[in-house]
Amino acid sequence: MNKTIRTNGAIRARELRVIGSDGEQLGVMSLREALAAAEEAGLDLVEISPNANPPVAKIVNWGKYQYQKMKDQQRNRKLAKASDLKQMRFGLKISQGDLEVKLRKVRKFLEEGHKVRIQVMYKGREMAHKEIGYELIEKITTLLEEVAIVEQKPQMAGRNLSVVIRSK
């Protein structure tokens, strides 16, 4: 991480747009003036946008800046990972109690920010009555409509009927 961000003497630009430690604009100044201002504040001069014209540098505490960057990266990784696709499988002959238990679990997944694939499995001769599975999917989506939106319409894949939902 340090390799890409230049600090103090490693900065090569002659002129820099400098931002003070409080976030105020100090304007465009030479590298020597910027380093003097950073030294006077007892902090480091860090190049935060080297590709800008002129490059942008900020007067900050380098250790604190690195720590904040690391924390931001961790938070971004955590948020990116949060949206997994969970799966809940239902049989056609599911009882009301079992249905409620599974729907509680689906609601928990949705609260955590996951998408959920609801899958209805057909066994044996149940394939002759596909409409029962569509009715079950319809019942499930109406029970979840206050917390979820259907993202992908019901579709058959072999002996399974599935639908993808996400939280509102």
Coordinates of C-alpha atoms in Angstrom, one line a residue, residues 28-167:
V28 CA -1.4 25.7 -5.2
M29 CA 2.2 26.0 -3.9
S30 CA 5.7 24.7 -4.6
L31 CA 6.8 21.4 -3.1
R32 CA 9.3 23.2 -0.9
E33 CA 6.5 25.5 0.6
A34 CA 4.2 22.5 1.1
L35 CA 6.9 20.5 2.9
A36 CA 7.6 23.5 5.1
A37 CA 3.9 23.9 5.9
A38 CA 3.7 20.2 6.8
E39 CA 6.8 20.4 9.0
E40 CA 5.5 23.5 10.7
A41 CA 2.3 21.6 11.6
G42 CA 4.4 18.6 12.8
L43 CA 2.7 16.3 10.3
D44 CA 3.5 14.6 6.9
L45 CA 2.7 15.7 3.4
V46 CA 0.9 12.9 1.6
E47 CA 0.2 12.8 -2.1
I48 CA -3.5 11.7 -2.3
S49 CA -4.2 12.4 -6.0
P50 CA -1.0 12.1 -8.1
N51 CA -2.8 12.1 -11.4
A52 CA -4.6 15.5 -10.9
N53 CA -3.3 18.6 -12.5
P54 CA -1.6 19.9 -10.3
P55 CA -1.3 16.8 -8.0
V56 CA -3.2 17.0 -4.7
A57 CA -1.4 16.6 -1.4
K58 CA -2.7 16.7 2.1
I59 CA -1.1 17.5 5.4
V60 CA -1.9 14.6 7.7
N61 CA -0.5 12.3 10.3
W62 CA 0.9 9.4 8.1
G63 CA 0.3 6.6 10.6
K64 CA -3.3 7.8 11.2
Y65 CA -3.9 8.1 7.5
Q66 CA -2.7 4.6 6.8
Y67 CA -4.8 3.2 9.7
Q68 CA -8.0 5.0 8.3
K69 CA -7.3 3.6 4.8
M70 CA -6.9 0.1 6.2
K71 CA -10.1 0.4 8.2
D72 CA -12.0 1.7 5.1
Q73 CA -10.8 -1.3 3.0
Q74 CA -11.9 -3.7 5.7
R75 CA -15.3 -2.1 5.9
N76 CA -15.7 -2.2 2.1
R77 CA -14.7 -5.9 2.0
K78 CA -17.2 -6.6 4.7
L79 CA -20.0 -4.7 2.9
A80 CA -19.2 -6.3 -0.4
K81 CA -19.3 -9.8 1.1
A82 CA -22.7 -9.2 2.8
S83 CA -24.7 -9.8 -0.3
D84 CA -24.5 -13.6 -0.7
L85 CA -27.2 -15.7 -2.3
K86 CA -28.8 -17.9 0.3
Q87 CA -31.1 -20.8 -0.6
M88 CA -34.1 -22.3 1.1
R89 CA -35.7 -25.5 -0.2
F90 CA -39.4 -26.4 0.2
G91 CA -41.2 -29.7 -0.6
L92 CA -44.7 -29.5 -2.1
K93 CA -46.3 -31.2 1.0
I94 CA -44.8 -28.8 3.6
S95 CA -46.9 -28.3 6.7
Q96 CA -47.9 -24.8 7.9
G97 CA -45.6 -25.0 11.0
D98 CA -42.5 -26.0 8.9
L99 CA -43.4 -23.3 6.4
E100 CA -43.4 -20.7 9.1
V101 CA -40.1 -21.8 10.5
K102 CA -38.5 -21.6 7.1
L103 CA -40.0 -18.2 6.4
R104 CA -38.6 -16.9 9.7
K105 CA -35.1 -18.0 8.5
V106 CA -35.7 -16.4 5.1
R107 CA -36.7 -13.1 6.8
K108 CA -33.5 -13.3 8.9
F109 CA -31.4 -13.7 5.7
L110 CA -33.2 -10.7 4.1
E111 CA -32.5 -8.6 7.2
E112 CA -28.8 -9.4 6.9
G113 CA -28.9 -8.1 3.3
H114 CA -28.7 -11.4 1.5
K115 CA -30.6 -12.4 -1.6
V116 CA -32.6 -15.7 -1.2
R117 CA -33.4 -18.3 -3.8
I118 CA -36.6 -20.1 -2.8
Q119 CA -36.7 -23.6 -4.4
V120 CA -39.6 -25.9 -4.5
M121 CA -38.6 -29.5 -5.1
Y122 CA -40.8 -32.0 -7.0
K123 CA -40.6 -35.7 -6.1
G124 CA -41.9 -38.6 -8.2
R125 CA -45.4 -38.0 -9.6
E126 CA -45.6 -34.5 -8.3
M127 CA -44.2 -33.4 -11.6
A128 CA -47.6 -34.0 -13.1
H129 CA -49.0 -31.2 -11.0
K130 CA -46.5 -28.3 -11.5
E131 CA -49.3 -25.8 -10.8
I132 CA -49.2 -26.8 -7.1
G133 CA -45.5 -25.6 -6.9
Y134 CA -46.4 -22.3 -8.5
E135 CA -49.2 -21.8 -6.0
L136 CA -46.8 -22.5 -3.1
I137 CA -44.3 -20.0 -4.5
E138 CA -47.2 -17.5 -4.8
K139 CA -48.2 -18.1 -1.2
I140 CA -44.6 -17.7 0.0
T141 CA -44.1 -14.4 -1.9
T142 CA -47.4 -13.0 -0.6
L143 CA -46.3 -13.9 3.0
L144 CA -43.0 -12.1 2.5
E145 CA -44.2 -9.2 0.4
E146 CA -43.8 -6.7 3.3
V147 CA -40.1 -7.4 3.5
A148 CA -39.1 -8.7 0.1
I149 CA -39.3 -8.0 -3.7
V150 CA -39.2 -10.8 -6.3
E151 CA -36.1 -10.2 -8.3
Q152 CA -36.3 -13.2 -10.7
K153 CA -39.6 -14.7 -11.8
P154 CA -40.3 -18.4 -11.0
Q155 CA -38.6 -20.8 -13.4
M156 CA -38.4 -24.5 -13.7
A157 CA -35.0 -26.2 -13.8
G158 CA -35.3 -30.0 -14.0
R159 CA -37.4 -31.1 -10.9
N160 CA -37.0 -27.7 -9.2
L161 CA -39.0 -24.5 -9.4
S162 CA -37.1 -21.5 -8.1
V163 CA -37.5 -17.8 -7.5
V164 CA -35.0 -15.2 -6.3
I165 CA -36.1 -12.5 -3.8
R166 CA -34.2 -9.6 -2.1
S167 CA -35.1 -7.2 0.7

